[in-house]
């Protein structure tokens, strides 16, 4: 911590208006499992420092794994040189929202620190999971990707802010394939979060595997989805995918500040029905997208993006907060010490409404019920987004009339918000991830939602 | 900081001292310097680096893997000891190449851009910005990245091979506005040296795409011939086809060797030795000489890419768990593609296609399941082509189908060969291809 403080002081002496240093020391395990055995299993340690400076209104960032005094000085010199690359002429416009200085410590709670569990025990647990899954009726394939990380992170800046915390994450994703009479179907489920090995030990992983197996089996023989515009019901996972892509990315302060979001300039404007309240809450304990401080050292807090359909607040770093005249709210995240922080979501969710999901199904005359999530993508400037569901059902007169696969939904953010007809009462959270930025940063991001009924949306299906 | 050779030697020595009978160490150092500018000039610059060592240590029927960031002796030795401590039963055992593999491949030199100085960035960014504004669009961002990557693979059988590779990437974003509606477009290109880089073209390309989206018209839902431009093909094939062509990548291999997949004029091969190729490399990541592999010849699948000259991709956990492994050193070698080249020899020209939907870039294609090849995506940019010419842009459209059906439905190819991908690869090098019949959801 002392060395980091010396580094930021040195940056100030060299002319930087602001400097920050982030140190990480993380012990990790990665397991990649296919069928009856692991394809890869590796343990490792990642240690390094990232230095960011603000000089003449421009940012410079460099990272290093060389933690000697000389290595750190070289990283600082790189960052200063990069910030200075714009020359001493016209200054840049980057600046930070002022904030109070503070010192904080935090240990993310965990029942079983993953570092205390030998690799052999982790492999043994997944061996049992694979055996159970592969013994299931019609199951033909089992894949699992697992990663854990634990250690310490330190943040120090030239304004006197110091943060020390001990993060932990255990995350997995199970994919099960079922096959019968020449047909096959697969389903994917995630487990874990900012928790310890208990994510596996207490049965969450096996529940995810059972769920994926049951879904894969049930969707054997499912038909192709039709193409066109239909009333659509989204289950929890499909709806959280929708909220993440359609609302979350459009609310990121960097896109808003550049005018590259359809939500730019809409603070205080009603863009959706009163039943739509969207919050990003990185303080949600255990969520894969939970963190006590962001990577600028700002305490993370819940941000209400849409308050009963009205744009209430954007997600901010200190820089975008200053640009847009707001308070920094703890949403500047970096994948690791190697990258500079950019504005990201933590755990985004849609607040629950009044209607039980069963009633939403019953209310549909004809339409598509999207289940599960397989990822999505958005262009916040054009306002177009798309996401893929894991599987789907055809609903006719309030009842399930068939199983469908290969289905995705595409929409315009502002149009689709007005299409939200009803919100369910069954809020649930799941793991997920998100990629953004250049260099691309892929991070764990949590999300949650109840069921959502859309009066109409564009469905891409393969049926003629 | 240690030299990569010394780092791998330290890791091997520690693994063998701990009890391993054979081992392979892989050290990697990457540095990507990125300059980002907005309409008002340079905003910031980053130097993102990663370096570390990964090691596989083996004994009879068993082996283990570990890695560490950094290249100092203590951390490399800890990784070596950790690999042996993490050993488990292996079926089949790991096979490390012997010294006979370490023969140089003539005629493939990696160009160097190490002389690049940050002050050069301003001029290159300005050139890209000029390309956007001169064409009549608004600039949203321009970016220049210079990536340098060295790796060293060293094993106890005598392989000790180092490679240096460099890339220059330029990206530009443009926007054209029509009332409240903004039509944005991004273009990125990659070169292997600064001398080849042409930022002006990138800016012009982004502007042309944004401006060509003005005044879109709807198209009804139905089935259409679709011309996939190179970027759309890369978006579709890199996640939806290529993993199914890598040995062991998908659980249920969807394509059988000898199976007809496309027309007789369709050929797909991986060529790591391609002159000037964006992903060309002399050796793979186990130290074996790289070599060209035919994947689809005259429309027929020839078999998957296998290790032994094609270990071009150390698997990284982040792809599925969203936790990032250190860098390329973090996990073991798996088969990977480099320069995937589509050769449409003797294909009917696109001019033969009278009416089709033309798409450039796909949203959501990265979730395509390679085991089934099923896709359902939104076109990033789309136009109707009538009488062989672009007639008008179209509103948002979705395309759905199976990669297998796209391949078997190919009826024509363009002459606009382009390479699309991200450093260090893989890249798809292809002309536009037209598929006769694709399900389109319009509005």
PDB file of N, CA and C in Angstrom, chain A residues 288-353:
ATOM      1  N   UNK A 288     -23.069 -12.490  -8.674  1.00  0.00           N
ATOM      2  CA  UNK A 288     -21.833 -12.555  -9.446  1.00  0.00           C
ATOM      3  C   UNK A 288     -21.356 -11.147  -9.812  1.00  0.00           C
ATOM      4  N   UNK A 289     -22.269 -10.214  -9.850  1.00  0.00           N
ATOM      5  CA  UNK A 289     -21.919  -8.833 -10.184  1.00  0.00           C
ATOM      6  C   UNK A 289     -21.945  -7.936  -8.956  1.00  0.00           C
ATOM      7  N   UNK A 290     -21.509  -8.453  -7.821  1.00  0.00           N
ATOM      8  CA  UNK A 290     -21.470  -7.644  -6.592  1.00  0.00           C
ATOM      9  C   UNK A 290     -20.042  -7.205  -6.304  1.00  0.00           C
ATOM     10  N   UNK A 291     -19.884  -5.951  -5.859  1.00  0.00           N
ATOM     11  CA  UNK A 291     -18.562  -5.461  -5.453  1.00  0.00           C
ATOM     12  C   UNK A 291     -18.771  -4.302  -4.496  1.00  0.00           C
ATOM     13  N   UNK A 292     -17.943  -4.225  -3.437  1.00  0.00           N
ATOM     14  CA  UNK A 292     -18.145  -3.164  -2.448  1.00  0.00           C
ATOM     15  C   UNK A 292     -17.691  -1.803  -2.938  1.00  0.00           C
ATOM     16  N   UNK A 293     -16.642  -1.786  -3.768  1.00  0.00           N
ATOM     17  CA  UNK A 293     -16.113  -0.540  -4.329  1.00  0.00           C
ATOM     18  C   UNK A 293     -15.883  -0.794  -5.811  1.00  0.00           C
ATOM     19  N   UNK A 294     -16.023   0.251  -6.602  1.00  0.00           N
ATOM     20  CA  UNK A 294     -15.688   0.061  -8.007  1.00  0.00           C
ATOM     21  C   UNK A 294     -14.174   0.230  -8.193  1.00  0.00           C
ATOM     22  N   UNK A 295     -13.713   0.190  -9.415  1.00  0.00           N
ATOM     23  CA  UNK A 295     -12.266   0.232  -9.646  1.00  0.00           C
ATOM     24  C   UNK A 295     -11.714   1.649  -9.715  1.00  0.00           C
ATOM     25  N   UNK A 296     -12.520   2.612  -9.272  1.00  0.00           N
ATOM     26  CA  UNK A 296     -12.021   3.959  -8.993  1.00  0.00           C
ATOM     27  C   UNK A 296     -12.098   4.220  -7.490  1.00  0.00           C
ATOM     28  N   UNK A 297     -12.380   3.157  -6.737  1.00  0.00           N
ATOM     29  CA  UNK A 297     -12.443   3.279  -5.286  1.00  0.00           C
ATOM     30  C   UNK A 297     -13.737   3.875  -4.770  1.00  0.00           C
ATOM     31  N   UNK A 298     -14.697   4.116  -5.641  1.00  0.00           N
ATOM     32  CA  UNK A 298     -15.978   4.691  -5.204  1.00  0.00           C
ATOM     33  C   UNK A 298     -16.855   3.591  -4.618  1.00  0.00           C
ATOM     34  N   UNK A 299     -17.436   3.814  -3.430  1.00  0.00           N
ATOM     35  CA  UNK A 299     -18.337   2.802  -2.884  1.00  0.00           C
ATOM     36  C   UNK A 299     -19.482   2.542  -3.872  1.00  0.00           C
ATOM     37  N   UNK A 300     -19.721   1.272  -4.168  1.00  0.00           N
ATOM     38  CA  UNK A 300     -20.769   0.931  -5.132  1.00  0.00           C
ATOM     39  C   UNK A 300     -22.124   1.066  -4.467  1.00  0.00           C
ATOM     40  N   UNK A 301     -23.084   1.596  -5.185  1.00  0.00           N
ATOM     41  CA  UNK A 301     -24.432   1.719  -4.605  1.00  0.00           C
ATOM     42  C   UNK A 301     -25.492   1.412  -5.657  1.00  0.00           C
ATOM     43  N   UNK A 302     -26.686   1.118  -5.172  1.00  0.00           N
ATOM     44  CA  UNK A 302     -27.796   0.828  -6.080  1.00  0.00           C
ATOM     45  C   UNK A 302     -28.185   2.099  -6.831  1.00  0.00           C
ATOM     46  N   UNK A 303     -28.415   1.951  -8.140  1.00  0.00           N
ATOM     47  CA  UNK A 303     -28.820   3.085  -8.976  1.00  0.00           C
ATOM     48  C   UNK A 303     -30.161   2.744  -9.619  1.00  0.00           C
ATOM     49  N   UNK A 304     -31.154   3.576  -9.387  1.00  0.00           N
ATOM     50  CA  UNK A 304     -32.441   3.366 -10.045  1.00  0.00           C
ATOM     51  C   UNK A 304     -32.369   4.035 -11.418  1.00  0.00           C
ATOM     52  N   UNK A 305     -32.294   3.212 -12.453  1.00  0.00           N
ATOM     53  CA  UNK A 305     -32.144   3.734 -13.826  1.00  0.00           C
ATOM     54  C   UNK A 305     -33.489   4.229 -14.345  1.00  0.00           C
ATOM     55  N   UNK A 306     -34.483   3.360 -14.256  1.00  0.00           N
ATOM     56  CA  UNK A 306     -35.845   3.751 -14.631  1.00  0.00           C
ATOM     57  C   UNK A 306     -36.704   3.661 -13.377  1.00  0.00           C
ATOM     58  N   UNK A 307     -37.330   4.773 -13.025  1.00  0.00           N
ATOM     59  CA  UNK A 307     -38.210   4.788 -11.858  1.00  0.00           C
ATOM     60  C   UNK A 307     -39.647   4.895 -12.353  1.00  0.00           C
ATOM     61  N   UNK A 308     -40.370   3.810 -12.285  1.00  0.00           N
ATOM     62  CA  UNK A 308     -41.745   3.730 -12.794  1.00  0.00           C
ATOM     63  C   UNK A 308     -41.842   4.281 -14.227  1.00  0.00           C
ATOM     64  N   UNK A 309     -40.893   3.865 -15.028  1.00  0.00           N
ATOM     65  CA  UNK A 309     -40.914   4.212 -16.459  1.00  0.00           C
ATOM     66  C   UNK A 309     -40.173   5.488 -16.809  1.00  0.00           C
ATOM     67  N   UNK A 310     -39.709   6.233 -15.802  1.00  0.00           N
ATOM     68  CA  UNK A 310     -39.030   7.508 -16.057  1.00  0.00           C
ATOM     69  C   UNK A 310     -37.524   7.355 -15.865  1.00  0.00           C
ATOM     70  N   UNK A 311     -36.747   7.928 -16.794  1.00  0.00           N
ATOM     71  CA  UNK A 311     -35.290   7.838 -16.678  1.00  0.00           C
ATOM     72  C   UNK A 311     -34.853   8.647 -15.459  1.00  0.00           C
ATOM     73  N   UNK A 312     -34.240   7.957 -14.471  1.00  0.00           N
ATOM     74  CA  UNK A 312     -33.941   8.618 -13.190  1.00  0.00           C
ATOM     75  C   UNK A 312     -32.444   8.860 -12.995  1.00  0.00           C
ATOM     76  N   UNK A 313     -31.612   7.933 -13.414  1.00  0.00           N
ATOM     77  CA  UNK A 313     -30.177   8.106 -13.190  1.00  0.00           C
ATOM     78  C   UNK A 313     -29.418   7.182 -14.150  1.00  0.00           C
ATOM     79  N   UNK A 314     -28.227   7.625 -14.568  1.00  0.00           N
ATOM     80  CA  UNK A 314     -27.374   6.780 -15.394  1.00  0.00           C
ATOM     81  C   UNK A 314     -26.320   6.108 -14.514  1.00  0.00           C
ATOM     82  N   UNK A 315     -25.640   5.135 -15.076  1.00  0.00           N
ATOM     83  CA  UNK A 315     -24.518   4.496 -14.387  1.00  0.00           C
ATOM     84  C   UNK A 315     -23.262   5.316 -14.653  1.00  0.00           C
ATOM     85  N   UNK A 316     -22.478   5.596 -13.602  1.00  0.00           N
ATOM     86  CA  UNK A 316     -21.388   6.548 -13.763  1.00  0.00           C
ATOM     87  C   UNK A 316     -20.039   6.080 -13.221  1.00  0.00           C
ATOM     88  N   UNK A 317     -19.022   6.549 -13.926  1.00  0.00           N
ATOM     89  CA  UNK A 317     -17.669   6.635 -13.373  1.00  0.00           C
ATOM     90  C   UNK A 317     -17.528   8.073 -12.866  1.00  0.00           C
ATOM     91  N   UNK A 318     -16.382   8.379 -12.301  1.00  0.00           N
ATOM     92  CA  UNK A 318     -16.188   9.768 -11.841  1.00  0.00           C
ATOM     93  C   UNK A 318     -16.139  10.724 -13.031  1.00  0.00           C
ATOM     94  N   UNK A 319     -15.605  10.248 -14.148  1.00  0.00           N
ATOM     95  CA  UNK A 319     -15.492  11.130 -15.308  1.00  0.00           C
ATOM     96  C   UNK A 319     -16.861  11.394 -15.933  1.00  0.00           C
ATOM     97  N   UNK A 320     -17.649  10.342 -16.150  1.00  0.00           N
ATOM     98  CA  UNK A 320     -18.954  10.571 -16.788  1.00  0.00           C
ATOM     99  C   UNK A 320     -19.881  11.337 -15.840  1.00  0.00           C
ATOM    100  N   UNK A 321     -19.695  11.140 -14.530  1.00  0.00           N
ATOM    101  CA  UNK A 321     -20.502  11.898 -13.562  1.00  0.00           C
ATOM    102  C   UNK A 321     -20.229  13.399 -13.722  1.00  0.00           C
ATOM    103  N   UNK A 322     -18.956  13.747 -13.898  1.00  0.00           N
ATOM    104  CA  UNK A 322     -18.641  15.174 -14.068  1.00  0.00           C
ATOM    105  C   UNK A 322     -19.209  15.688 -15.391  1.00  0.00           C
ATOM    106  N   UNK A 323     -19.048  14.899 -16.445  1.00  0.00           N
ATOM    107  CA  UNK A 323     -19.524  15.337 -17.759  1.00  0.00           C
ATOM    108  C   UNK A 323     -21.032  15.579 -17.770  1.00  0.00           C
ATOM    109  N   UNK A 324     -21.751  14.759 -16.996  1.00  0.00           N
ATOM    110  CA  UNK A 324     -23.213  14.836 -17.034  1.00  0.00           C
ATOM    111  C   UNK A 324     -23.792  15.497 -15.786  1.00  0.00           C
ATOM    112  N   UNK A 325     -22.930  16.083 -14.977  1.00  0.00           N
ATOM    113  CA  UNK A 325     -23.400  16.829 -13.813  1.00  0.00           C
ATOM    114  C   UNK A 325     -24.082  15.960 -12.771  1.00  0.00           C
ATOM    115  N   UNK A 326     -23.547  14.769 -12.563  1.00  0.00           N
ATOM    116  CA  UNK A 326     -24.162  13.848 -11.603  1.00  0.00           C
ATOM    117  C   UNK A 326     -23.128  13.426 -10.553  1.00  0.00           C
ATOM    118  N   UNK A 327     -23.546  12.553  -9.644  1.00  0.00           N
ATOM    119  CA  UNK A 327     -22.631  11.995  -8.644  1.00  0.00           C
ATOM    120  C   UNK A 327     -22.079  10.673  -9.178  1.00  0.00           C
ATOM    121  N   UNK A 328     -20.799  10.408  -8.912  1.00  0.00           N
ATOM    122  CA  UNK A 328     -20.265   9.079  -9.239  1.00  0.00           C
ATOM    123  C   UNK A 328     -21.024   8.069  -8.397  1.00  0.00           C
ATOM    124  N   UNK A 329     -21.412   6.929  -9.015  1.00  0.00           N
ATOM    125  CA  UNK A 329     -22.212   5.970  -8.243  1.00  0.00           C
ATOM    126  C   UNK A 329     -21.604   4.574  -8.203  1.00  0.00           C
ATOM    127  N   UNK A 330     -20.306   4.485  -8.456  1.00  0.00           N
ATOM    128  CA  UNK A 330     -19.619   3.212  -8.224  1.00  0.00           C
ATOM    129  C   UNK A 330     -19.805   2.203  -9.331  1.00  0.00           C
ATOM    130  N   UNK A 331     -19.793   2.629 -10.593  1.00  0.00           N
ATOM    131  CA  UNK A 331     -19.982   1.687 -11.698  1.00  0.00           C
ATOM    132  C   UNK A 331     -18.823   1.685 -12.688  1.00  0.00           C
ATOM    133  N   UNK A 332     -17.625   2.095 -12.227  1.00  0.00           N
ATOM    134  CA  UNK A 332     -16.435   2.016 -13.083  1.00  0.00           C
ATOM    135  C   UNK A 332     -15.736   0.697 -12.762  1.00  0.00           C
ATOM    136  N   UNK A 333     -15.752  -0.230 -13.701  1.00  0.00           N
ATOM    137  CA  UNK A 333     -15.190  -1.564 -13.438  1.00  0.00           C
ATOM    138  C   UNK A 333     -14.099  -1.910 -14.446  1.00  0.00           C
ATOM    139  N   UNK A 334     -13.121  -2.644 -13.982  1.00  0.00           N
ATOM    140  CA  UNK A 334     -12.070  -3.178 -14.857  1.00  0.00           C
ATOM    141  C   UNK A 334     -12.018  -4.684 -14.626  1.00  0.00           C
ATOM    142  N   UNK A 335     -11.720  -5.433 -15.668  1.00  0.00           N
ATOM    143  CA  UNK A 335     -11.613  -6.886 -15.538  1.00  0.00           C
ATOM    144  C   UNK A 335     -10.555  -7.254 -14.506  1.00  0.00           C
ATOM    145  N   UNK A 336      -9.441  -6.549 -14.579  1.00  0.00           N
ATOM    146  CA  UNK A 336      -8.337  -6.849 -13.686  1.00  0.00           C
ATOM    147  C   UNK A 336      -7.409  -5.646 -13.670  1.00  0.00           C
ATOM    148  N   UNK A 337      -6.314  -5.775 -12.921  1.00  0.00           N
ATOM    149  CA  UNK A 337      -5.331  -4.695 -12.868  1.00  0.00           C
ATOM    150  C   UNK A 337      -4.796  -4.324 -14.241  1.00  0.00           C
ATOM    151  N   UNK A 338      -4.928  -5.247 -15.204  1.00  0.00           N
ATOM    152  CA  UNK A 338      -4.344  -5.016 -16.523  1.00  0.00           C
ATOM    153  C   UNK A 338      -5.096  -3.978 -17.345  1.00  0.00           C
ATOM    154  N   UNK A 339      -6.351  -3.694 -16.951  1.00  0.00           N
ATOM    155  CA  UNK A 339      -7.202  -2.835 -17.773  1.00  0.00           C
ATOM    156  C   UNK A 339      -7.625  -1.580 -17.013  1.00  0.00           C
ATOM    157  N   UNK A 340      -7.888  -0.477 -17.728  1.00  0.00           N
ATOM    158  CA  UNK A 340      -8.439   0.700 -17.064  1.00  0.00           C
ATOM    159  C   UNK A 340      -9.934   0.512 -16.820  1.00  0.00           C
ATOM    160  N   UNK A 341     -10.485   1.176 -15.813  1.00  0.00           N
ATOM    161  CA  UNK A 341     -11.925   1.025 -15.557  1.00  0.00           C
ATOM    162  C   UNK A 341     -12.773   1.736 -16.613  1.00  0.00           C
ATOM    163  N   UNK A 342     -13.903   1.130 -16.945  1.00  0.00           N
ATOM    164  CA  UNK A 342     -14.897   1.759 -17.823  1.00  0.00           C
ATOM    165  C   UNK A 342     -16.271   1.565 -17.178  1.00  0.00           C
ATOM    166  N   UNK A 343     -17.268   2.279 -17.651  1.00  0.00           N
ATOM    167  CA  UNK A 343     -18.590   2.218 -17.011  1.00  0.00           C
ATOM    168  C   UNK A 343     -19.260   0.883 -17.324  1.00  0.00           C
ATOM    169  N   UNK A 344     -19.660   0.171 -16.297  1.00  0.00           N
ATOM    170  CA  UNK A 344     -20.266  -1.160 -16.456  1.00  0.00           C
ATOM    171  C   UNK A 344     -21.435  -1.353 -15.503  1.00  0.00           C
ATOM    172  N   UNK A 345     -22.228  -2.361 -15.817  1.00  0.00           N
ATOM    173  CA  UNK A 345     -23.273  -2.780 -14.878  1.00  0.00           C
ATOM    174  C   UNK A 345     -22.673  -3.652 -13.786  1.00  0.00           C
ATOM    175  N   UNK A 346     -23.394  -3.767 -12.684  1.00  0.00           N
ATOM    176  CA  UNK A 346     -23.037  -4.703 -11.627  1.00  0.00           C
ATOM    177  C   UNK A 346     -24.062  -5.822 -11.626  1.00  0.00           C
ATOM    178  N   UNK A 347     -25.180  -5.581 -10.930  1.00  0.00           N
ATOM    179  CA  UNK A 347     -26.293  -6.538 -10.942  1.00  0.00           C
ATOM    180  C   UNK A 347     -27.555  -5.755 -11.272  1.00  0.00           C
ATOM    181  N   UNK A 348     -28.014  -5.902 -12.491  1.00  0.00           N
ATOM    182  CA  UNK A 348     -29.182  -5.126 -12.931  1.00  0.00           C
ATOM    183  C   UNK A 348     -30.438  -5.973 -12.767  1.00  0.00           C
ATOM    184  N   UNK A 349     -31.520  -5.334 -12.339  1.00  0.00           N
ATOM    185  CA  UNK A 349     -32.763  -6.091 -12.225  1.00  0.00           C
ATOM    186  C   UNK A 349     -33.982  -5.214 -12.463  1.00  0.00           C
ATOM    187  N   UNK A 350     -35.044  -5.881 -12.846  1.00  0.00           N
ATOM    188  CA  UNK A 350     -36.346  -5.244 -13.014  1.00  0.00           C
ATOM    189  C   UNK A 350     -37.142  -5.512 -11.741  1.00  0.00           C
ATOM    190  N   UNK A 351     -37.653  -4.462 -11.130  1.00  0.00           N
ATOM    191  CA  UNK A 351     -38.410  -4.637  -9.884  1.00  0.00           C
ATOM    192  C   UNK A 351     -39.703  -5.416 -10.161  1.00  0.00           C
ATOM    193  N   UNK A 352     -40.138  -6.235  -9.201  1.00  0.00           N
ATOM    194  CA  UNK A 352     -41.324  -7.068  -9.451  1.00  0.00           C
ATOM    195  C   UNK A 352     -42.617  -6.256  -9.533  1.00  0.00           C
ATOM    196  N   UNK A 353     -43.565  -6.836 -10.273  1.00  0.00           N
ATOM    197  CA  UNK A 353     -44.888  -6.229 -10.382  1.00  0.00           C
ATOM    198  C   UNK A 353     -45.899  -7.042  -9.592  1.00  0.00           C
TER     199      UNK A 353
END
